[in-house]
Amino acid sequence: KGFKIPRRQLRAGSSPAPGTRWYMSNSNNLKKKICVVGLGYVGFPLLFELSKSFNVLGFDINQDRIDELKRGIDKTNEINLKRHSLSSIKLSSSTRSLNTSNFYIVTVPTPINRHKQPDLEPLRNASRIVGRSLNKGDIVVFESTVFPGATEEFCVPILENESGLELNKDFSVGYSPERINPGDKEHTIRNIKKLVSGSNKSALKEIKDVYSKIIDAGVIPTKTIKVAEAAKVIENTQRDINIALINELSQIFDKLNINTKQVLEAASTKWNFLDFEPGLVGGHCIGVDPYYLTHKAQEVGHHPEIILAGRRINDKMPEFIVEKLLQGMVEKSINIPQSKVLILGYTFKPNCPDIRNTKVRELVSSLKKYVKDICIYDPWIQKKDIKTSDVKFLTKLDNKYDAIIICVPHQEFLDLGIKRIRSFRKSNALIFDVKSVFPEEFVDLSL
């Protein structure tokens, strides 16, 4: 399973002894056998790029995901499988298939539980699976977002226990934080700078060499694995705090009867003003990563006040939007219990089918306390994706509504235009443009 010397490199008349394994990881002439564990928004695009330079295996415990990919269907829409073939990629949900690999990249999700604590079960299971296939000379790289120290303190003991091998004596590990931005066709794997780290110098060089084959923007080594882990977790924490500030400002300006968008446009004329907008903060990164950092901070005895304050503000935005909507409906004398409300967009961000941790779900849950008839229209997802029977999921727009909330500005809605959207309202209806994408004279409310 390790790197093997090609026959043409053996001296004439010589042959390796039976069962001999060769571990010459620094040789540029020897091909790595890479296995990507977890084929979601991060893993599958990575696997696709690696397949252009290496012998690869894509592993996922979800057989349905494997079957879809083999049929040429990528529900994440990250890779256009109508234009690209997967003929050079082996896909499997069998753990036995990992035995032929010697370089593993783990890209499984790292969510939070209902108590907003890190849920490391996917990472634990992935480490166990890889550990059972691990052999001397192998390298394991983790890309999943974690708190500083998780790779060495949480993953490595599992790898050692399952394999019976010792870190830096028998195998090596590394951490290279993923920077995938779902739905973004401009910032792709190849043109986003990549951080890499390793448990020893040799592993770091090898890990850097692998990623250098698929990253055009540059591969940047960090001094330690913990530095790379921390760099990743603060990237989204910083964004979360900045958005929380703007969300709080929008609440203040709402009470002062000041248009937030106009304020931000005015303030942005200063060269060093940071460009952030108010809105719902969901998804699997910005709304989750800060909890990984706060978990570790509290573990070492530090209470992270600013980070948690930002999380509280952003987590309460669905409720604030509903309160603002209801107030607007009252002012228009709309009968709230008997009203019919249309929600445009359900995913956590525009032009992306990902509904993980979407805050629109919480908005709907809050609105259901007051409105019985709620309809959702989102061309990026299918009805089966929404795990609720309390709301109607539309496949096309028709009917008339008392209120329309534009939650997620998909390109389809921008193309539809505000005049067409207004045609689906009743005469006295209210339109709430959450992201302020349409001219203010055509909407009633915005953040």
Short mmCIF file of N, CA and C in Angstrom, two decimals, residues 199-358:
data_model
loop_
_atom_site.label_atom_id
_atom_site.label_comp_id
_atom_site.label_asym_id
_atom_site.label_seq_id
_atom_site.Cartn_x
_atom_site.Cartn_y
_atom_site.Cartn_z
N SER A 199 2.99 17.68 10.81
CA SER A 199 3.50 17.28 12.13
C SER A 199 5.01 17.15 12.15
N ASN A 200 5.65 17.21 10.98
CA ASN A 200 7.10 17.22 10.89
C ASN A 200 7.49 17.86 9.56
N LYS A 201 8.75 18.20 9.39
CA LYS A 201 9.20 18.92 8.20
C LYS A 201 8.99 18.12 6.92
N SER A 202 9.27 16.84 6.99
CA SER A 202 9.12 16.00 5.81
C SER A 202 7.66 15.94 5.35
N ALA A 203 6.75 15.78 6.32
CA ALA A 203 5.33 15.72 5.98
C ALA A 203 4.86 17.06 5.42
N LEU A 204 5.33 18.15 6.03
CA LEU A 204 4.93 19.48 5.55
C LEU A 204 5.34 19.68 4.10
N LYS A 205 6.55 19.26 3.76
CA LYS A 205 7.01 19.41 2.38
C LYS A 205 6.15 18.59 1.44
N GLU A 206 5.85 17.36 1.85
CA GLU A 206 5.05 16.47 1.01
C GLU A 206 3.63 17.00 0.83
N ILE A 207 3.05 17.50 1.91
CA ILE A 207 1.70 18.06 1.85
C ILE A 207 1.68 19.29 0.95
N LYS A 208 2.68 20.14 1.10
CA LYS A 208 2.77 21.33 0.26
C LYS A 208 2.91 20.95 -1.21
N ASP A 209 3.70 19.93 -1.49
CA ASP A 209 3.90 19.48 -2.88
C ASP A 209 2.58 19.01 -3.50
N VAL A 210 1.78 18.29 -2.71
CA VAL A 210 0.50 17.79 -3.23
C VAL A 210 -0.43 18.94 -3.58
N TYR A 211 -0.60 19.86 -2.65
CA TYR A 211 -1.53 20.96 -2.90
C TYR A 211 -1.02 21.92 -3.97
N SER A 212 0.30 22.01 -4.11
CA SER A 212 0.87 22.89 -5.13
C SER A 212 0.48 22.45 -6.54
N LYS A 213 0.13 21.18 -6.69
CA LYS A 213 -0.28 20.66 -7.99
C LYS A 213 -1.64 21.20 -8.41
N ILE A 214 -2.46 21.61 -7.44
CA ILE A 214 -3.83 22.01 -7.79
C ILE A 214 -4.18 23.44 -7.39
N ILE A 215 -3.25 24.13 -6.69
CA ILE A 215 -3.50 25.50 -6.25
C ILE A 215 -2.62 26.46 -7.05
N ASP A 216 -3.25 27.34 -7.82
CA ASP A 216 -2.51 28.32 -8.61
C ASP A 216 -2.19 29.57 -7.79
N ALA A 217 -3.01 29.89 -6.81
CA ALA A 217 -2.85 31.14 -6.05
C ALA A 217 -1.67 31.10 -5.08
N GLY A 218 -1.21 29.90 -4.73
CA GLY A 218 -0.09 29.78 -3.82
C GLY A 218 -0.42 28.94 -2.60
N VAL A 219 0.56 28.17 -2.15
CA VAL A 219 0.42 27.32 -0.96
C VAL A 219 1.34 27.89 0.12
N ILE A 220 0.78 28.18 1.27
CA ILE A 220 1.51 28.88 2.32
C ILE A 220 1.65 28.00 3.56
N PRO A 221 2.88 27.61 3.93
CA PRO A 221 3.08 26.79 5.13
C PRO A 221 2.95 27.63 6.40
N THR A 222 2.43 27.04 7.45
CA THR A 222 2.41 27.67 8.77
C THR A 222 3.39 26.95 9.68
N LYS A 223 3.77 27.63 10.75
CA LYS A 223 4.79 27.06 11.64
C LYS A 223 4.32 25.79 12.33
N THR A 224 3.04 25.77 12.72
CA THR A 224 2.50 24.61 13.42
C THR A 224 1.10 24.29 12.92
N ILE A 225 0.62 23.13 13.28
CA ILE A 225 -0.74 22.73 12.94
C ILE A 225 -1.75 23.62 13.66
N LYS A 226 -1.47 23.95 14.92
CA LYS A 226 -2.40 24.78 15.68
C LYS A 226 -2.57 26.17 15.07
N VAL A 227 -1.51 26.71 14.48
CA VAL A 227 -1.59 28.02 13.83
C VAL A 227 -2.56 27.94 12.65
N ALA A 228 -2.47 26.87 11.86
CA ALA A 228 -3.37 26.70 10.72
C ALA A 228 -4.81 26.53 11.18
N GLU A 229 -5.01 25.75 12.24
CA GLU A 229 -6.36 25.56 12.78
C GLU A 229 -6.95 26.87 13.28
N ALA A 230 -6.13 27.64 13.99
CA ALA A 230 -6.60 28.90 14.55
C ALA A 230 -6.90 29.92 13.45
N ALA A 231 -6.04 29.94 12.41
CA ALA A 231 -6.25 30.87 11.30
C ALA A 231 -7.60 30.63 10.64
N LYS A 232 -7.93 29.36 10.47
CA LYS A 232 -9.21 29.04 9.83
C LYS A 232 -10.39 29.47 10.70
N VAL A 233 -10.35 29.17 11.96
CA VAL A 233 -11.51 29.41 12.80
C VAL A 233 -11.74 30.91 13.04
N ILE A 234 -10.67 31.73 12.94
CA ILE A 234 -10.89 33.17 13.14
C ILE A 234 -11.32 33.86 11.85
N GLU A 235 -11.09 33.24 10.70
CA GLU A 235 -11.53 33.86 9.44
C GLU A 235 -13.03 34.13 9.49
N ASN A 236 -13.79 33.12 9.83
CA ASN A 236 -15.25 33.27 9.87
C ASN A 236 -15.74 33.94 11.16
N THR A 237 -14.98 33.80 12.23
CA THR A 237 -15.34 34.49 13.46
C THR A 237 -15.27 36.00 13.26
N GLN A 238 -14.25 36.44 12.55
CA GLN A 238 -14.11 37.87 12.27
C GLN A 238 -15.29 38.38 11.44
N ARG A 239 -15.67 37.64 10.42
CA ARG A 239 -16.81 38.03 9.60
C ARG A 239 -18.10 38.04 10.43
N ASP A 240 -18.24 37.06 11.28
CA ASP A 240 -19.44 36.95 12.10
C ASP A 240 -19.59 38.18 13.00
N ILE A 241 -18.50 38.60 13.61
CA ILE A 241 -18.55 39.75 14.52
C ILE A 241 -18.85 41.03 13.74
N ASN A 242 -18.25 41.19 12.58
CA ASN A 242 -18.49 42.39 11.77
C ASN A 242 -19.94 42.46 11.29
N ILE A 243 -20.49 41.32 10.89
CA ILE A 243 -21.89 41.30 10.45
C ILE A 243 -22.81 41.57 11.64
N ALA A 244 -22.44 41.04 12.81
CA ALA A 244 -23.24 41.27 14.01
C ALA A 244 -23.30 42.76 14.34
N LEU A 245 -22.18 43.46 14.16
CA LEU A 245 -22.16 44.90 14.40
C LEU A 245 -23.15 45.61 13.48
N ILE A 246 -23.13 45.25 12.20
CA ILE A 246 -24.03 45.88 11.23
C ILE A 246 -25.48 45.51 11.53
N ASN A 247 -25.71 44.27 11.97
CA ASN A 247 -27.07 43.86 12.35
C ASN A 247 -27.58 44.67 13.54
N GLU A 248 -26.70 44.90 14.50
CA GLU A 248 -27.12 45.69 15.66
C GLU A 248 -27.37 47.14 15.25
N LEU A 249 -26.53 47.67 14.36
CA LEU A 249 -26.74 49.03 13.87
C LEU A 249 -28.07 49.15 13.14
N SER A 250 -28.42 48.10 12.37
CA SER A 250 -29.69 48.14 11.64
C SER A 250 -30.88 48.17 12.61
N GLN A 251 -30.73 47.51 13.75
CA GLN A 251 -31.80 47.54 14.75
C GLN A 251 -31.90 48.92 15.40
N ILE A 252 -30.74 49.54 15.63
CA ILE A 252 -30.74 50.89 16.19
C ILE A 252 -31.36 51.88 15.21
N PHE A 253 -30.93 51.79 13.95
CA PHE A 253 -31.44 52.71 12.93
C PHE A 253 -32.93 52.50 12.68
N ASP A 254 -33.39 51.27 12.87
CA ASP A 254 -34.82 51.00 12.70
C ASP A 254 -35.63 51.79 13.73
N LYS A 255 -35.13 51.85 14.96
CA LYS A 255 -35.82 52.60 16.01
C LYS A 255 -35.73 54.11 15.77
N LEU A 256 -34.67 54.51 15.07
CA LEU A 256 -34.47 55.94 14.78
C LEU A 256 -35.10 56.35 13.46
N ASN A 257 -35.74 55.36 12.80
CA ASN A 257 -36.37 55.61 11.51
C ASN A 257 -35.37 56.13 10.47
N ILE A 258 -34.20 55.49 10.45
CA ILE A 258 -33.14 55.83 9.49
C ILE A 258 -32.91 54.63 8.58
N ASN A 259 -32.74 54.86 7.28
CA ASN A 259 -32.50 53.80 6.31
C ASN A 259 -31.06 53.29 6.44
N THR A 260 -30.90 52.04 6.85
CA THR A 260 -29.57 51.47 7.08
C THR A 260 -28.73 51.44 5.81
N LYS A 261 -29.32 51.06 4.70
CA LYS A 261 -28.57 50.99 3.45
C LYS A 261 -28.01 52.36 3.09
N GLN A 262 -28.79 53.39 3.28
CA GLN A 262 -28.32 54.73 2.97
C GLN A 262 -27.16 55.13 3.88
N VAL A 263 -27.25 54.73 5.14
CA VAL A 263 -26.17 55.03 6.09
C VAL A 263 -24.88 54.32 5.66
N LEU A 264 -24.98 53.04 5.31
CA LEU A 264 -23.80 52.26 4.91
C LEU A 264 -23.19 52.81 3.64
N GLU A 265 -24.03 53.22 2.69
CA GLU A 265 -23.51 53.79 1.44
C GLU A 265 -22.77 55.09 1.71
N ALA A 266 -23.30 55.89 2.62
CA ALA A 266 -22.65 57.16 2.97
C ALA A 266 -21.32 56.91 3.68
N ALA A 267 -21.33 55.97 4.65
CA ALA A 267 -20.12 55.67 5.42
C ALA A 267 -19.03 55.04 4.55
N SER A 268 -19.42 54.29 3.53
CA SER A 268 -18.46 53.59 2.68
C SER A 268 -17.65 54.53 1.80
N THR A 269 -17.99 55.82 1.78
CA THR A 269 -17.19 56.77 1.01
C THR A 269 -15.84 57.02 1.66
N LYS A 270 -15.69 56.60 2.92
CA LYS A 270 -14.38 56.70 3.58
C LYS A 270 -13.55 55.48 3.20
N TRP A 271 -12.29 55.70 2.84
CA TRP A 271 -11.47 54.66 2.24
C TRP A 271 -11.30 53.40 3.08
N ASN A 272 -11.34 53.53 4.41
CA ASN A 272 -11.08 52.35 5.25
C ASN A 272 -12.32 51.81 5.93
N PHE A 273 -13.51 52.21 5.46
CA PHE A 273 -14.74 51.65 6.02
C PHE A 273 -14.93 50.23 5.51
N LEU A 274 -15.25 49.30 6.40
CA LEU A 274 -15.40 47.90 6.01
C LEU A 274 -16.78 47.65 5.43
N ASP A 275 -16.82 46.91 4.33
CA ASP A 275 -18.07 46.69 3.59
C ASP A 275 -18.79 45.44 4.07
N PHE A 276 -19.71 45.62 5.01
CA PHE A 276 -20.55 44.52 5.48
C PHE A 276 -22.01 44.97 5.43
N GLU A 277 -22.91 43.99 5.30
CA GLU A 277 -24.33 44.28 5.21
C GLU A 277 -25.10 43.52 6.29
N PRO A 278 -26.25 44.03 6.72
CA PRO A 278 -27.07 43.29 7.68
C PRO A 278 -27.75 42.11 7.00
N GLY A 279 -28.17 41.13 7.78
CA GLY A 279 -28.89 40.00 7.21
C GLY A 279 -28.84 38.76 8.06
N LEU A 280 -29.32 37.68 7.50
CA LEU A 280 -29.33 36.39 8.19
C LEU A 280 -27.98 35.72 8.05
N VAL A 281 -27.44 35.23 9.16
CA VAL A 281 -26.12 34.60 9.15
C VAL A 281 -26.27 33.11 9.44
N GLY A 282 -26.31 32.31 8.39
CA GLY A 282 -26.47 30.87 8.56
C GLY A 282 -25.32 30.12 7.91
N GLY A 283 -25.62 28.92 7.44
CA GLY A 283 -24.61 28.12 6.77
C GLY A 283 -23.76 27.30 7.72
N HIS A 284 -22.77 26.64 7.14
CA HIS A 284 -21.95 25.70 7.92
C HIS A 284 -20.63 26.30 8.37
N CYS A 285 -20.41 27.59 8.10
CA CYS A 285 -19.14 28.21 8.48
C CYS A 285 -19.32 29.38 9.45
N ILE A 286 -19.79 30.51 8.94
CA ILE A 286 -19.85 31.72 9.76
C ILE A 286 -20.72 31.52 10.99
N GLY A 287 -21.83 30.82 10.84
CA GLY A 287 -22.72 30.62 11.98
C GLY A 287 -22.32 29.48 12.90
N VAL A 288 -21.23 28.79 12.56
CA VAL A 288 -20.82 27.61 13.34
C VAL A 288 -19.41 27.75 13.91
N ASP A 289 -18.47 28.20 13.09
CA ASP A 289 -17.05 28.23 13.49
C ASP A 289 -16.78 28.97 14.79
N PRO A 290 -17.45 30.11 15.05
CA PRO A 290 -17.17 30.81 16.31
C PRO A 290 -17.41 29.95 17.54
N TYR A 291 -18.36 29.02 17.47
CA TYR A 291 -18.64 28.16 18.62
C TYR A 291 -17.50 27.17 18.87
N TYR A 292 -16.75 26.83 17.82
CA TYR A 292 -15.58 25.96 18.01
C TYR A 292 -14.49 26.71 18.76
N LEU A 293 -14.31 27.99 18.40
CA LEU A 293 -13.30 28.77 19.08
C LEU A 293 -13.69 29.06 20.52
N THR A 294 -14.96 29.41 20.75
CA THR A 294 -15.39 29.70 22.13
C THR A 294 -15.32 28.45 23.00
N HIS A 295 -15.58 27.28 22.41
CA HIS A 295 -15.47 26.03 23.15
C HIS A 295 -14.06 25.84 23.69
N LYS A 296 -13.08 26.07 22.83
CA LYS A 296 -11.69 25.90 23.27
C LYS A 296 -11.28 26.98 24.24
N ALA A 297 -11.77 28.20 24.01
CA ALA A 297 -11.44 29.31 24.92
C ALA A 297 -11.95 29.03 26.32
N GLN A 298 -13.19 28.56 26.43
CA GLN A 298 -13.77 28.26 27.73
C GLN A 298 -13.08 27.07 28.39
N GLU A 299 -12.59 26.15 27.56
CA GLU A 299 -11.87 24.99 28.09
C GLU A 299 -10.60 25.41 28.81
N VAL A 300 -9.97 26.49 28.33
CA VAL A 300 -8.73 26.96 28.97
C VAL A 300 -8.99 28.11 29.94
N GLY A 301 -10.28 28.36 30.25
CA GLY A 301 -10.62 29.31 31.28
C GLY A 301 -10.84 30.75 30.84
N HIS A 302 -11.09 30.96 29.56
CA HIS A 302 -11.35 32.32 29.08
C HIS A 302 -12.77 32.43 28.56
N HIS A 303 -13.51 33.45 29.01
CA HIS A 303 -14.87 33.67 28.53
C HIS A 303 -14.83 34.70 27.39
N PRO A 304 -15.09 34.27 26.14
CA PRO A 304 -14.98 35.16 24.99
C PRO A 304 -16.23 36.04 24.82
N GLU A 305 -16.19 37.23 25.37
CA GLU A 305 -17.37 38.08 25.43
C GLU A 305 -17.81 38.61 24.06
N ILE A 306 -16.89 39.17 23.28
CA ILE A 306 -17.24 39.77 22.00
C ILE A 306 -17.76 38.72 21.03
N ILE A 307 -17.10 37.58 20.97
CA ILE A 307 -17.49 36.53 20.04
C ILE A 307 -18.91 36.04 20.34
N LEU A 308 -19.19 35.77 21.61
CA LEU A 308 -20.51 35.27 21.98
C LEU A 308 -21.58 36.34 21.84
N ALA A 309 -21.22 37.60 22.08
CA ALA A 309 -22.18 38.68 21.89
C ALA A 309 -22.57 38.77 20.42
N GLY A 310 -21.59 38.64 19.54
CA GLY A 310 -21.88 38.65 18.11
C GLY A 310 -22.78 37.50 17.70
N ARG A 311 -22.54 36.36 18.27
CA ARG A 311 -23.37 35.18 17.96
C ARG A 311 -24.81 35.41 18.42
N ARG A 312 -24.98 35.99 19.60
CA ARG A 312 -26.34 36.22 20.11
C ARG A 312 -27.10 37.17 19.20
N ILE A 313 -26.43 38.22 18.75
CA ILE A 313 -27.08 39.19 17.87
C ILE A 313 -27.50 38.53 16.56
N ASN A 314 -26.59 37.79 15.95
CA ASN A 314 -26.89 37.17 14.66
C ASN A 314 -27.94 36.07 14.78
N ASP A 315 -27.91 35.34 15.89
CA ASP A 315 -28.89 34.27 16.09
C ASP A 315 -30.30 34.81 16.29
N LYS A 316 -30.41 36.06 16.74
CA LYS A 316 -31.72 36.64 17.00
C LYS A 316 -32.30 37.39 15.79
N MET A 317 -31.56 37.45 14.70
CA MET A 317 -32.03 38.21 13.55
C MET A 317 -33.32 37.67 12.93
N PRO A 318 -33.53 36.34 12.86
CA PRO A 318 -34.80 35.85 12.33
C PRO A 318 -35.99 36.41 13.13
N GLU A 319 -35.86 36.43 14.45
CA GLU A 319 -36.93 36.94 15.31
C GLU A 319 -37.14 38.44 15.09
N PHE A 320 -36.04 39.17 14.92
CA PHE A 320 -36.15 40.61 14.69
C PHE A 320 -36.87 40.89 13.37
N ILE A 321 -36.55 40.12 12.33
CA ILE A 321 -37.20 40.31 11.02
C ILE A 321 -38.69 40.03 11.12
N VAL A 322 -39.08 38.99 11.83
CA VAL A 322 -40.50 38.66 12.00
C VAL A 322 -41.21 39.78 12.75
N GLU A 323 -40.60 40.28 13.82
CA GLU A 323 -41.21 41.37 14.59
C GLU A 323 -41.41 42.61 13.71
N LYS A 324 -40.42 42.91 12.89
CA LYS A 324 -40.50 44.07 12.00
C LYS A 324 -41.59 43.86 10.95
N LEU A 325 -41.71 42.62 10.47
CA LEU A 325 -42.74 42.29 9.48
C LEU A 325 -44.13 42.46 10.09
N LEU A 326 -44.34 41.89 11.27
CA LEU A 326 -45.64 41.97 11.92
C LEU A 326 -46.04 43.41 12.22
N GLN A 327 -45.07 44.21 12.64
CA GLN A 327 -45.36 45.61 12.90
C GLN A 327 -45.81 46.32 11.62
N GLY A 328 -45.14 46.01 10.52
CA GLY A 328 -45.52 46.59 9.23
C GLY A 328 -46.90 46.16 8.79
N MET A 329 -47.23 44.90 9.04
CA MET A 329 -48.55 44.39 8.68
C MET A 329 -49.65 45.07 9.50
N VAL A 330 -49.36 45.30 10.78
CA VAL A 330 -50.33 45.99 11.63
C VAL A 330 -50.57 47.40 11.11
N GLU A 331 -49.51 48.09 10.73
CA GLU A 331 -49.63 49.45 10.22
C GLU A 331 -50.44 49.51 8.93
N LYS A 332 -50.41 48.40 8.18
CA LYS A 332 -51.19 48.34 6.95
C LYS A 332 -52.58 47.73 7.18
N SER A 333 -52.91 47.49 8.44
CA SER A 333 -54.22 46.91 8.82
C SER A 333 -54.46 45.55 8.16
N ILE A 334 -53.40 44.76 8.03
CA ILE A 334 -53.51 43.40 7.49
C ILE A 334 -53.89 42.45 8.62
N ASN A 335 -54.89 41.61 8.38
CA ASN A 335 -55.33 40.62 9.36
C ASN A 335 -54.27 39.52 9.43
N ILE A 336 -53.41 39.59 10.43
CA ILE A 336 -52.25 38.69 10.51
C ILE A 336 -52.63 37.21 10.60
N PRO A 337 -53.53 36.81 11.51
CA PRO A 337 -53.86 35.37 11.60
C PRO A 337 -54.44 34.80 10.30
N GLN A 338 -55.13 35.63 9.53
CA GLN A 338 -55.75 35.16 8.29
C GLN A 338 -54.92 35.48 7.05
N SER A 339 -53.72 35.97 7.27
CA SER A 339 -52.90 36.41 6.13
C SER A 339 -52.21 35.25 5.43
N LYS A 340 -51.77 35.53 4.22
CA LYS A 340 -51.04 34.55 3.41
C LYS A 340 -49.68 35.16 3.09
N VAL A 341 -48.60 34.50 3.53
CA VAL A 341 -47.25 35.05 3.41
C VAL A 341 -46.41 34.20 2.47
N LEU A 342 -45.69 34.87 1.57
CA LEU A 342 -44.78 34.20 0.65
C LEU A 342 -43.34 34.51 1.04
N ILE A 343 -42.52 33.47 1.14
CA ILE A 343 -41.10 33.63 1.44
C ILE A 343 -40.30 33.24 0.20
N LEU A 344 -39.51 34.17 -0.30
CA LEU A 344 -38.67 33.91 -1.48
C LEU A 344 -37.25 33.59 -1.02
N GLY A 345 -36.84 32.35 -1.22
CA GLY A 345 -35.50 31.92 -0.83
C GLY A 345 -35.48 31.19 0.48
N TYR A 346 -34.82 30.03 0.52
CA TYR A 346 -34.77 29.23 1.75
C TYR A 346 -33.33 28.79 2.07
N THR A 347 -32.44 28.78 1.08
CA THR A 347 -31.07 28.36 1.33
C THR A 347 -30.35 29.38 2.20
N PHE A 348 -29.14 29.04 2.67
CA PHE A 348 -28.47 29.95 3.60
C PHE A 348 -27.78 31.10 2.89
N LYS A 349 -27.62 31.00 1.55
CA LYS A 349 -27.00 32.09 0.79
C LYS A 349 -27.49 32.04 -0.65
N PRO A 350 -27.29 33.12 -1.41
CA PRO A 350 -27.78 33.16 -2.79
C PRO A 350 -27.07 32.17 -3.72
N ASN A 351 -27.84 31.69 -4.70
CA ASN A 351 -27.30 30.88 -5.80
C ASN A 351 -26.55 29.64 -5.32
N CYS A 352 -27.13 28.99 -4.32
CA CYS A 352 -26.51 27.82 -3.71
C CYS A 352 -27.61 26.94 -3.12
N PRO A 353 -27.56 25.62 -3.31
CA PRO A 353 -28.62 24.74 -2.80
C PRO A 353 -28.46 24.33 -1.34
N ASP A 354 -27.44 24.83 -0.68
CA ASP A 354 -27.12 24.41 0.68
C ASP A 354 -28.11 25.00 1.69
N ILE A 355 -28.82 24.14 2.42
CA ILE A 355 -29.77 24.62 3.43
C ILE A 355 -29.30 24.30 4.84
N ARG A 356 -28.06 23.87 5.00
CA ARG A 356 -27.54 23.58 6.33
C ARG A 356 -27.52 24.86 7.18
N ASN A 357 -28.13 24.77 8.33
CA ASN A 357 -28.14 25.88 9.28
C ASN A 357 -28.69 27.17 8.66
N THR A 358 -29.62 27.04 7.70
CA THR A 358 -30.22 28.25 7.15
C THR A 358 -31.08 28.94 8.19
#
